[in-house]
Tab-separated table of C-alpha atoms and ligand atoms in Angstrom:
chain	number	residue	atom	x	y	z
A	9	UNK	CA	16.182	88.160	-17.159
A	10	UNK	CA	18.105	84.896	-17.704
A	11	UNK	CA	18.486	82.573	-14.727
A	12	UNK	CA	20.706	79.570	-14.149
A	13	UNK	CA	18.203	76.752	-13.660
A	14	UNK	CA	18.653	73.689	-11.453
A	15	UNK	CA	17.176	71.512	-14.179
A	16	UNK	CA	17.009	71.580	-18.001
A	17	UNK	CA	13.375	70.586	-17.920
A	18	UNK	CA	10.775	72.851	-19.494
A	19	UNK	CA	7.566	73.455	-17.559
A	20	UNK	CA	4.611	75.110	-19.267
A	21	UNK	CA	2.021	76.778	-17.057
A	22	UNK	CA	-1.443	77.435	-18.516
A	23	UNK	CA	-3.301	80.410	-16.985
A	24	UNK	CA	-2.078	83.418	-15.004
A	25	UNK	CA	-4.744	83.492	-12.322
A	26	UNK	CA	-3.969	83.053	-8.624
A	27	UNK	CA	-2.881	79.419	-9.030
A	28	UNK	CA	-1.037	79.609	-12.345
A	29	UNK	CA	0.846	82.788	-11.667
A	30	UNK	CA	1.900	81.587	-8.246
A	31	UNK	CA	3.027	78.252	-9.683
A	32	UNK	CA	5.058	79.927	-12.449
A	33	UNK	CA	6.781	82.283	-10.029
A	34	UNK	CA	7.620	79.492	-7.606
A	35	UNK	CA	8.952	77.310	-10.439
A	36	UNK	CA	11.108	80.084	-11.855
A	37	UNK	CA	14.791	79.725	-10.935
A	38	UNK	CA	14.382	75.926	-10.656
A	39	UNK	CA	13.341	75.192	-14.241
A	40	UNK	CA	12.708	76.887	-17.542
A	41	UNK	CA	9.095	78.170	-17.353
A	42	UNK	CA	6.727	79.319	-20.103
A	43	UNK	CA	3.459	80.907	-18.990
A	44	UNK	CA	0.626	80.916	-21.532
A	45	UNK	CA	-2.333	83.115	-20.792
A	46	UNK	CA	-5.090	84.891	-22.631
A	47	UNK	CA	-4.146	88.465	-21.958
A	48	UNK	CA	-1.280	90.519	-20.610
A	49	UNK	CA	-2.734	90.951	-17.129
A	50	UNK	CA	-3.244	89.217	-13.827
A	51	UNK	CA	-6.911	89.802	-12.975
A	52	UNK	CA	-8.084	90.010	-9.370
A	53	UNK	CA	-11.265	88.065	-9.967
A	54	UNK	CA	-12.317	88.515	-6.354
A	55	UNK	CA	-12.816	92.214	-7.085
A	56	UNK	CA	-15.040	91.831	-10.176
A	57	UNK	CA	-18.108	93.076	-8.283
A	58	UNK	CA	-16.122	96.195	-7.328
A	59	UNK	CA	-15.497	96.797	-11.011
A	60	UNK	CA	-19.259	96.885	-11.558
A	61	UNK	CA	-19.448	99.525	-8.824
A	62	UNK	CA	-16.875	101.838	-10.319
A	63	UNK	CA	-13.454	100.575	-9.238
A	64	UNK	CA	-11.221	101.766	-12.079
A	65	UNK	CA	-9.309	98.512	-12.590
A	66	UNK	CA	-8.842	95.034	-11.133
A	67	UNK	CA	-5.856	94.044	-13.272
A	68	UNK	CA	-2.079	94.176	-12.877
A	69	UNK	CA	0.231	94.014	-15.933
A	70	UNK	CA	2.121	90.736	-16.085
A	71	UNK	CA	5.053	92.583	-17.661
A	72	UNK	CA	5.519	94.335	-14.308
A	73	UNK	CA	4.837	91.302	-12.078
A	74	UNK	CA	7.224	89.096	-14.060
A	75	UNK	CA	9.873	91.771	-14.601
A	76	UNK	CA	12.507	90.235	-12.376
A	77	UNK	CA	11.714	86.655	-13.328
A	78	UNK	CA	13.085	84.475	-16.111
A	79	UNK	CA	9.580	83.351	-17.121
A	80	UNK	CA	8.816	83.412	-20.821
A	81	UNK	CA	5.302	84.706	-21.439
A	82	UNK	CA	3.074	83.853	-24.381
A	83	UNK	CA	-0.165	85.813	-24.782
A	84	UNK	CA	-2.566	83.461	-26.540
A	85	UNK	CA	-5.680	81.420	-25.947
A	86	UNK	CA	-4.895	77.771	-25.308
A	87	UNK	CA	-6.965	75.718	-27.717
A	88	UNK	CA	-5.732	72.183	-27.110
A	89	UNK	CA	-3.259	69.824	-25.517
A	90	UNK	CA	-1.720	66.927	-27.410
A	91	UNK	CA	-0.836	64.815	-24.371
A	92	UNK	CA	0.936	62.062	-26.304
A	93	UNK	CA	3.201	64.586	-28.077
A	94	UNK	CA	3.454	66.737	-24.881
A	95	UNK	CA	2.495	69.860	-26.786
A	96	UNK	CA	0.140	72.805	-26.158
A	97	UNK	CA	-1.736	74.411	-29.089
A	98	UNK	CA	-2.823	78.035	-29.132
A	99	UNK	CA	-5.105	80.220	-31.245
A	100	UNK	CA	-2.113	82.132	-32.621
A	101	UNK	CA	-0.726	78.962	-34.160
A	102	UNK	CA	2.132	78.839	-31.640
A	103	UNK	CA	2.753	75.312	-30.323
A	104	UNK	CA	4.766	74.769	-27.172
A	105	UNK	CA	6.305	71.492	-26.066
A	106	UNK	CA	6.699	70.604	-22.398
A	107	UNK	CA	8.293	68.148	-20.022
A	108	UNK	CA	5.723	68.952	-17.345
A	109	UNK	CA	2.494	70.889	-17.741
A	110	UNK	CA	0.654	72.864	-15.051
A	111	UNK	CA	-2.996	73.281	-15.955
A	112	UNK	CA	-4.502	76.308	-14.141
A	113	UNK	CA	-7.202	77.690	-16.414
A	114	UNK	CA	-9.582	78.474	-13.542
A	115	UNK	CA	-13.347	78.680	-13.850
A	116	UNK	CA	-16.212	80.839	-15.070
A	117	UNK	CA	-19.852	81.510	-14.263
A	118	UNK	CA	-22.048	78.543	-15.110
A	119	UNK	CA	-25.691	78.051	-15.971
A	120	UNK	CA	-26.064	80.798	-18.540
A	121	UNK	CA	-25.403	80.081	-22.210
A	122	UNK	CA	-23.969	83.461	-23.130
A	123	UNK	CA	-24.198	87.019	-21.922
A	124	UNK	CA	-27.134	88.741	-23.588
A	125	UNK	CA	-25.857	92.267	-24.315
A	126	UNK	CA	-27.737	94.880	-22.337
A	127	UNK	CA	-29.743	92.457	-20.174
A	128	UNK	CA	-27.766	89.495	-18.824
A	129	UNK	CA	-24.372	89.884	-17.172
A	130	UNK	CA	-21.995	87.817	-15.063
A	131	UNK	CA	-19.012	88.630	-12.844
A	132	UNK	CA	-16.882	88.204	-15.987
A	133	UNK	CA	-18.764	91.007	-17.770
A	134	UNK	CA	-18.722	93.388	-14.769
A	135	UNK	CA	-17.119	96.181	-16.810
A	136	UNK	CA	-20.012	96.105	-19.310
A	137	UNK	CA	-22.494	95.867	-16.424
A	138	UNK	CA	-21.093	99.061	-15.003
A	139	UNK	CA	-21.767	100.925	-18.283
A	140	UNK	CA	-25.355	99.650	-18.241
A	141	UNK	CA	-25.844	100.724	-14.605
A	142	UNK	CA	-24.775	104.298	-15.200
A	143	UNK	CA	-26.868	104.443	-18.381
A	144	UNK	CA	-30.392	104.587	-16.875
A	145	UNK	CA	-31.867	103.111	-13.644
A	146	UNK	CA	-34.310	100.237	-13.527
A	147	UNK	CA	-34.717	96.872	-11.814
A	148	UNK	CA	-31.663	94.623	-11.431
A	149	UNK	CA	-31.960	91.007	-10.278
A	150	UNK	CA	-28.993	89.056	-9.017
A	151	UNK	CA	-29.621	85.326	-9.449
A	152	UNK	CA	-27.806	83.230	-6.865
A	153	UNK	CA	-27.275	84.170	-3.237
A	154	UNK	CA	-23.962	82.527	-2.441
A	155	UNK	CA	-21.133	84.843	-1.412
A	156	UNK	CA	-20.514	86.086	-4.991
A	157	UNK	CA	-24.177	86.993	-5.584
A	158	UNK	CA	-24.495	88.694	-2.188
A	159	UNK	CA	-21.311	90.727	-2.684
A	160	UNK	CA	-22.552	91.800	-6.109
A	161	UNK	CA	-26.046	92.779	-4.837
A	162	UNK	CA	-24.584	94.686	-1.886
A	163	UNK	CA	-22.058	96.569	-4.015
A	164	UNK	CA	-24.576	97.546	-6.711
A	165	UNK	CA	-27.245	98.599	-4.186
A	166	UNK	CA	-24.757	100.791	-2.315
A	167	UNK	CA	-23.333	102.464	-5.423
A	168	UNK	CA	-26.487	102.849	-7.507
A	169	UNK	CA	-29.313	103.705	-5.077
A	170	UNK	CA	-31.603	104.620	-7.978
A	171	UNK	CA	-31.672	101.008	-9.091
A	172	UNK	CA	-34.117	98.593	-7.475
A	173	UNK	CA	-31.996	95.556	-6.579
A	174	UNK	CA	-33.426	92.064	-6.050
A	175	UNK	CA	-31.516	89.017	-4.890
A	176	UNK	CA	-33.175	85.768	-5.906
A	177	UNK	CA	-32.257	82.215	-4.941
A	178	UNK	CA	-33.812	78.777	-5.127
A	179	UNK	CA	-32.748	78.021	-1.551
A	180	UNK	CA	-31.909	80.454	1.220
A	181	UNK	CA	-29.221	83.095	1.142
A	182	UNK	CA	-25.617	82.378	2.150
A	183	UNK	CA	-25.960	78.631	2.766
A	184	UNK	CA	-22.314	78.333	3.871
A	185	UNK	CA	-22.709	80.948	6.634
A	186	UNK	CA	-23.928	80.599	10.256
A	187	UNK	CA	-27.379	81.807	11.317
A	188	UNK	CA	-25.829	84.856	13.027
A	189	UNK	CA	-23.843	85.691	9.895
A	190	UNK	CA	-26.967	85.331	7.732
A	191	UNK	CA	-28.846	87.695	10.053
A	192	UNK	CA	-26.166	90.300	9.513
A	193	UNK	CA	-26.282	89.894	5.735
A	194	UNK	CA	-30.085	90.189	5.750
A	195	UNK	CA	-30.040	93.315	7.882
A	196	UNK	CA	-27.370	94.931	5.669
A	197	UNK	CA	-29.319	94.135	2.489
A	198	UNK	CA	-32.572	95.439	4.024
A	199	UNK	CA	-30.807	98.671	4.969
A	200	UNK	CA	-29.957	99.099	1.257
A	201	UNK	CA	-33.524	98.210	0.149
A	202	UNK	CA	-32.419	94.967	-1.547
A	203	UNK	CA	-35.423	92.626	-1.972
A	204	UNK	CA	-34.428	89.126	-0.905
A	205	UNK	CA	-36.397	86.480	-2.788
A	206	UNK	CA	-35.682	83.019	-1.337
A	207	UNK	CA	-37.043	79.642	-2.400
A	208	UNK	CA	-37.640	80.888	-5.959
A	209	UNK	CA	-35.783	78.792	-8.487
A	210	UNK	CA	-34.878	80.483	-11.773
A	211	UNK	CA	-34.332	78.307	-14.818
A	212	UNK	CA	-33.213	81.125	-17.147
A	213	UNK	CA	-33.464	84.836	-17.952
A	214	UNK	CA	-36.928	84.325	-19.471
A	215	UNK	CA	-38.299	83.613	-15.944
A	216	UNK	CA	-37.549	87.133	-14.779
A	217	UNK	CA	-39.392	90.386	-15.279
A	218	UNK	CA	-36.437	92.699	-14.756
A	219	UNK	CA	-34.304	95.146	-16.755
A	220	UNK	CA	-30.942	93.630	-15.893
A	221	UNK	CA	-29.902	90.172	-14.653
A	222	UNK	CA	-26.600	89.375	-12.991
A	223	UNK	CA	-26.183	85.631	-13.083
A	224	UNK	CA	-24.228	84.326	-10.108
A	225	UNK	CA	-25.854	80.947	-9.575
A	226	UNK	CA	-22.771	78.732	-9.911
A	227	UNK	CA	-19.266	78.351	-11.282
A	228	UNK	CA	-17.872	75.705	-13.612
A	229	UNK	CA	-14.192	74.798	-14.119
A	230	UNK	CA	-12.491	75.700	-17.432
A	231	UNK	CA	-11.578	72.084	-18.117
A	232	UNK	CA	-13.011	71.506	-21.587
A	233	UNK	CA	-9.431	71.493	-22.969
A	234	UNK	CA	-8.344	68.958	-20.333
A	235	UNK	CA	-11.353	66.784	-21.082
A	236	UNK	CA	-10.657	66.928	-24.853
A	237	UNK	CA	-7.059	65.885	-24.123
A	238	UNK	CA	-8.349	62.792	-22.304
A	239	UNK	CA	-7.612	63.785	-18.692
A	240	UNK	CA	-9.830	62.049	-16.132
A	241	UNK	CA	-12.343	64.323	-14.454
A	242	UNK	CA	-14.922	64.018	-11.684
A	243	UNK	CA	-18.686	64.546	-11.889
A	244	UNK	CA	-18.286	68.332	-11.808
A	245	UNK	CA	-15.660	68.280	-14.575
A	246	UNK	CA	-12.697	69.126	-12.351
A	247	UNK	CA	-9.547	67.217	-13.207
A	248	UNK	CA	-8.902	64.299	-10.880
A	249	UNK	CA	-5.501	64.609	-9.215
A	250	UNK	CA	-3.579	62.705	-6.555
A	251	UNK	CA	-2.452	64.188	-3.240
A	252	UNK	CA	0.450	65.973	-4.995
A	253	UNK	CA	-1.910	67.541	-7.608
A	254	UNK	CA	-0.739	65.275	-10.391
A	255	UNK	CA	-3.365	64.149	-12.915
A	256	UNK	CA	-4.396	60.585	-12.111
A	257	UNK	CA	-4.518	59.751	-15.837
A	258	UNK	CA	-1.549	61.829	-17.153
A	259	UNK	CA	1.391	61.864	-14.733
A	260	UNK	CA	3.269	64.574	-16.652
A	261	UNK	CA	0.358	66.999	-16.123
A	262	UNK	CA	-0.343	68.777	-12.835
A	263	UNK	CA	-3.460	70.788	-12.050
A	264	UNK	CA	-4.056	73.642	-9.612
A	265	UNK	CA	-6.779	76.134	-8.703
A	266	UNK	CA	-10.443	75.856	-9.681
A	267	UNK	CA	-9.664	73.324	-12.435
A	268	UNK	CA	-8.500	70.667	-9.950
A	269	UNK	CA	-10.586	68.180	-8.003
A	270	UNK	CA	-8.747	68.089	-4.678
A	271	UNK	CA	-9.499	66.525	-1.297
A	272	UNK	CA	-7.459	66.767	1.865
A	273	UNK	CA	-7.796	64.895	5.134
A	274	UNK	CA	-8.734	67.991	7.144
A	275	UNK	CA	-10.694	70.085	4.650
A	276	UNK	CA	-12.518	67.412	2.664
A	277	UNK	CA	-13.300	68.518	-0.898
A	278	UNK	CA	-11.585	71.800	-1.712
A	279	UNK	CA	-13.967	74.468	-3.011
A	280	UNK	CA	-13.236	76.814	-5.909
A	281	UNK	CA	-11.752	79.912	-4.270
A	282	UNK	CA	-8.885	82.298	-4.356
A	283	UNK	CA	-8.238	81.179	-0.777
A	284	UNK	CA	-7.488	77.670	-2.062
A	285	UNK	CA	-5.977	78.573	-5.473
A	286	UNK	CA	-2.982	80.344	-3.886
A	287	UNK	CA	-1.840	77.426	-1.708
A	288	UNK	CA	-2.600	75.047	-4.566
A	289	UNK	CA	-0.370	77.117	-6.862
A	290	UNK	CA	2.448	76.919	-4.398
A	291	UNK	CA	1.983	73.198	-3.835
A	292	UNK	CA	1.861	72.374	-7.550
A	293	UNK	CA	5.226	74.098	-8.079
A	294	UNK	CA	6.667	72.153	-5.179
A	295	UNK	CA	5.367	68.874	-6.567
A	296	UNK	CA	6.744	69.531	-10.058
A	297	UNK	CA	10.199	70.438	-8.663
A	298	UNK	CA	10.321	67.288	-6.510
A	299	UNK	CA	9.105	65.135	-9.386
A	300	UNK	CA	11.850	66.499	-11.670
A	301	UNK	CA	14.421	65.868	-8.955
A	302	UNK	CA	13.247	62.260	-8.707
A	303	UNK	CA	11.833	62.750	-5.214
A	304	UNK	CA	8.440	61.893	-3.822
A	305	UNK	CA	6.230	65.046	-3.910
A	306	UNK	CA	4.618	66.185	-0.637
A	307	UNK	CA	0.975	65.613	0.088
A	308	UNK	CA	-1.148	68.772	-0.218
A	309	UNK	CA	-2.379	69.811	3.237
A	310	UNK	CA	-5.043	72.427	3.797
A	311	UNK	CA	-7.454	73.511	6.523
A	312	UNK	CA	-9.993	76.333	6.233
A	313	UNK	CA	-9.998	79.185	8.738
A	314	UNK	CA	-12.548	81.770	7.671
A	315	UNK	CA	-14.781	83.006	4.890
A	316	UNK	CA	-14.615	86.752	4.293
A	317	UNK	CA	-17.116	88.803	2.359
A	318	UNK	CA	-17.613	92.452	1.601
A	319	UNK	CA	-21.013	94.158	1.956
A	320	UNK	CA	-20.403	97.334	0.005
A	321	UNK	CA	-17.323	99.316	0.877
A	322	UNK	CA	-17.975	99.917	4.593
A	323	UNK	CA	-19.445	96.675	5.917
A	324	UNK	CA	-18.661	93.007	5.667
A	325	UNK	CA	-18.694	89.653	7.336
A	326	UNK	CA	-15.901	87.405	8.549
A	327	UNK	CA	-17.272	83.960	9.229
A	328	UNK	CA	-14.869	81.739	11.169
A	329	UNK	CA	-15.072	78.125	10.052
A	330	UNK	CA	-13.787	74.721	11.077
A	331	UNK	CA	-10.970	72.991	9.195
A	332	UNK	CA	-13.641	71.486	6.906
A	333	UNK	CA	-15.194	74.911	6.124
A	334	UNK	CA	-18.238	74.356	8.356
A	335	UNK	CA	-19.362	77.665	9.929
A	336	UNK	CA	-18.609	78.299	13.599
A	337	UNK	CA	-20.654	80.702	15.784
A	338	UNK	CA	-17.895	83.284	15.753
A	339	UNK	CA	-18.314	86.138	13.305
A	340	UNK	CA	-16.984	89.654	12.831
A	341	UNK	CA	-19.263	92.209	11.173
A	342	UNK	CA	-19.377	95.876	10.187
A	343	UNK	CA	-16.515	98.190	9.415
A	344	UNK	CA	-13.905	95.919	11.062
A	345	UNK	CA	-14.981	93.020	8.823
A	346	UNK	CA	-14.793	95.320	5.779
A	347	UNK	CA	-11.233	96.232	6.742
A	348	UNK	CA	-10.259	92.603	7.305
A	349	UNK	CA	-11.723	91.591	3.922
A	350	UNK	CA	-9.868	94.395	2.181
A	351	UNK	CA	-6.596	93.326	3.802
A	352	UNK	CA	-7.204	89.693	2.816
A	353	UNK	CA	-7.742	90.713	-0.784
A	354	UNK	CA	-4.663	92.941	-0.758
A	355	UNK	CA	-2.673	90.028	0.672
A	356	UNK	CA	-3.418	87.936	-2.403
A	357	UNK	CA	-1.618	90.462	-4.598
A	358	UNK	CA	1.106	90.913	-1.989
A	359	UNK	CA	1.611	87.154	-2.078
A	360	UNK	CA	2.141	87.192	-5.833
A	361	UNK	CA	4.521	90.158	-5.534
A	362	UNK	CA	6.425	88.388	-2.764
A	363	UNK	CA	6.698	85.301	-4.935
A	364	UNK	CA	8.120	87.450	-7.693
A	365	UNK	CA	10.712	89.126	-5.484
A	366	UNK	CA	11.482	86.557	-2.770
A	367	UNK	CA	10.036	83.199	-3.880
A	368	UNK	CA	11.768	81.280	-1.089
A	369	UNK	CA	10.547	83.588	1.634
A	370	UNK	CA	6.898	84.046	0.615
A	371	UNK	CA	5.691	80.839	2.229
A	372	UNK	CA	7.199	81.723	5.591
A	373	UNK	CA	5.106	84.827	6.147
A	374	UNK	CA	1.924	84.378	8.258
A	375	UNK	CA	-1.176	84.540	6.046
A	376	UNK	CA	0.893	83.919	2.917
A	377	UNK	CA	0.676	80.205	2.345
B	3	LIG	C1	-16.996	88.213	-8.151
B	3	LIG	C2	-16.164	87.116	-7.527
B	3	LIG	C3	-15.804	87.224	-6.199
B	3	LIG	C4	-15.037	86.245	-5.607
B	3	LIG	N1	-14.693	86.379	-4.306
B	3	LIG	C5	-13.909	85.441	-3.733
B	3	LIG	C6	-13.478	85.614	-2.372
B	3	LIG	O1	-13.845	86.591	-1.692
B	3	LIG	N2	-12.673	84.681	-1.834
B	3	LIG	C7	-12.246	83.594	-2.546
B	3	LIG	O2	-11.507	82.774	-1.988
B	3	LIG	N3	-12.638	83.400	-3.823
B	3	LIG	C8	-13.452	84.284	-4.436
B	3	LIG	N4	-13.849	84.109	-5.743
B	3	LIG	C9	-13.401	82.917	-6.491
B	3	LIG	C10	-11.990	83.121	-7.057
B	3	LIG	O3	-11.929	84.288	-7.809
B	3	LIG	C11	-11.580	81.931	-7.917
B	3	LIG	O4	-11.839	80.755	-7.245
B	3	LIG	C12	-10.127	82.062	-8.298
B	3	LIG	O5	-9.964	83.136	-9.179
B	3	LIG	C13	-9.563	80.776	-8.922
B	3	LIG	O6	-8.201	80.985	-9.250
B	3	LIG	P1	-7.560	80.191	-10.455
B	3	LIG	O7	-6.134	80.616	-10.510
B	3	LIG	O8	-7.885	78.758	-10.395
B	3	LIG	O9	-8.298	80.731	-11.773
B	3	LIG	P2	-8.576	82.191	-12.370
B	3	LIG	O10	-8.360	83.260	-11.367
B	3	LIG	O11	-9.912	82.044	-12.970
B	3	LIG	O12	-7.450	82.295	-13.509
B	3	LIG	C14	-7.514	81.515	-14.673
B	3	LIG	C15	-6.484	82.038	-15.680
B	3	LIG	O13	-6.554	81.250	-16.852
B	3	LIG	C16	-6.671	82.098	-18.011
B	3	LIG	N5	-7.364	81.315	-19.040
B	3	LIG	C17	-8.581	80.744	-18.995
B	3	LIG	N6	-8.820	80.074	-20.122
B	3	LIG	C18	-7.734	80.234	-20.917
B	3	LIG	C19	-7.379	79.768	-22.214
B	3	LIG	N7	-8.172	78.974	-22.943
B	3	LIG	N8	-6.176	80.132	-22.696
B	3	LIG	C20	-5.324	80.918	-21.989
B	3	LIG	N9	-5.595	81.372	-20.757
B	3	LIG	C21	-6.797	81.031	-20.219
B	3	LIG	C22	-7.411	83.298	-17.509
B	3	LIG	O14	-7.228	84.414	-18.370
B	3	LIG	C23	-6.739	83.488	-16.129
B	3	LIG	O15	-5.486	84.113	-16.312
B	3	LIG	C24	-14.626	85.088	-6.358
B	3	LIG	C25	-15.004	84.972	-7.708
B	3	LIG	C26	-15.756	85.961	-8.288
B	3	LIG	C27	-16.133	85.827	-9.743
């Protein structure tokens, strides 16, 4: 669909995850937008562990989500950015020039060189993991007991009771959660016969005597392309941005989602999360529009409220937190928490759909920021 734009500028958005898709939809109608992404879908990464446990799909076709927009979509892998020529290179040979670029290529599991077929898996290879799990039972070890590792262990243990599930971490489980919350996680995992192995650092798959490993020890931003283009990054390779999400080294490039190194007064350093990628996507669009209009972009403001996790399909934990993400005493557990978590996850897709249909209204709805 062709739209009358407020500006002739061309904005290219890289990545159609939570941040990039949101940015593209919010920019549409204001400027000409091209969205470059690897495949034709928006993937709900926060449901990858559900995919391992048999959920049929965690993707939504972009053709449907972008149907009413004027966004031009290019399906290709971004291979490079020539910042001086303001041009994006892709693996199909297509090159796309831009006036402003939004870099939102997200993140991936870190600490493991490559998936070893049949033995080592990550959240990204959850569909292959599922095939292995229904093949023949054995011992599965999840490495890393942050929220992603715990959700994965809980989901697998609940769905595949014939598998012996172990959860191994160098520290203690759920370090970002309160003592009461941790107690609940422990008791849920014990009820599903998950062996919790704390204080046992794993350097690599060779350390483990197990049939299957799910590596969930840490995430790393997909910023190798930004680094190669000369953008300034911090010590964890996230792109350094100012308070409006503009690269500190390349003012025509903006960054949102897991790829950005962001701090706010209330929250401190923003962690990689869907919960932060959505507001960052909205903000980055706002900043680009103001920049193109010659106005001063707003400062990104953010305060945490809660961390939500699923424990299988019928239990969960809602951990209320301070503005800086520090855990409070207040928690919700059990079936109610599972319902809240499910609604939170559904709201992420609702937010994107709202952006597509009513971009001006989406930000006014409680919970959709
Ligand atoms: C199993 C799991 C559970 C999680 N649970 C939660 C949760 O409960 N709550 C929460 O807040 N967060 C959760 N997270 C984290 C959350 O998923 C991420 O922080 C979030 O997806 C980041 O959004 P993003 O838009 O920055 O990047 P992504 O969602 O990673 O999107 C990146 C986009 O860039 C595209 N892309 C990447 N490289 C290229 C390339 N070279 N060329 C073209 N396109 C490319 C990808 O295809 C994708 O479209 C979870 C993560 C996992 C893995």
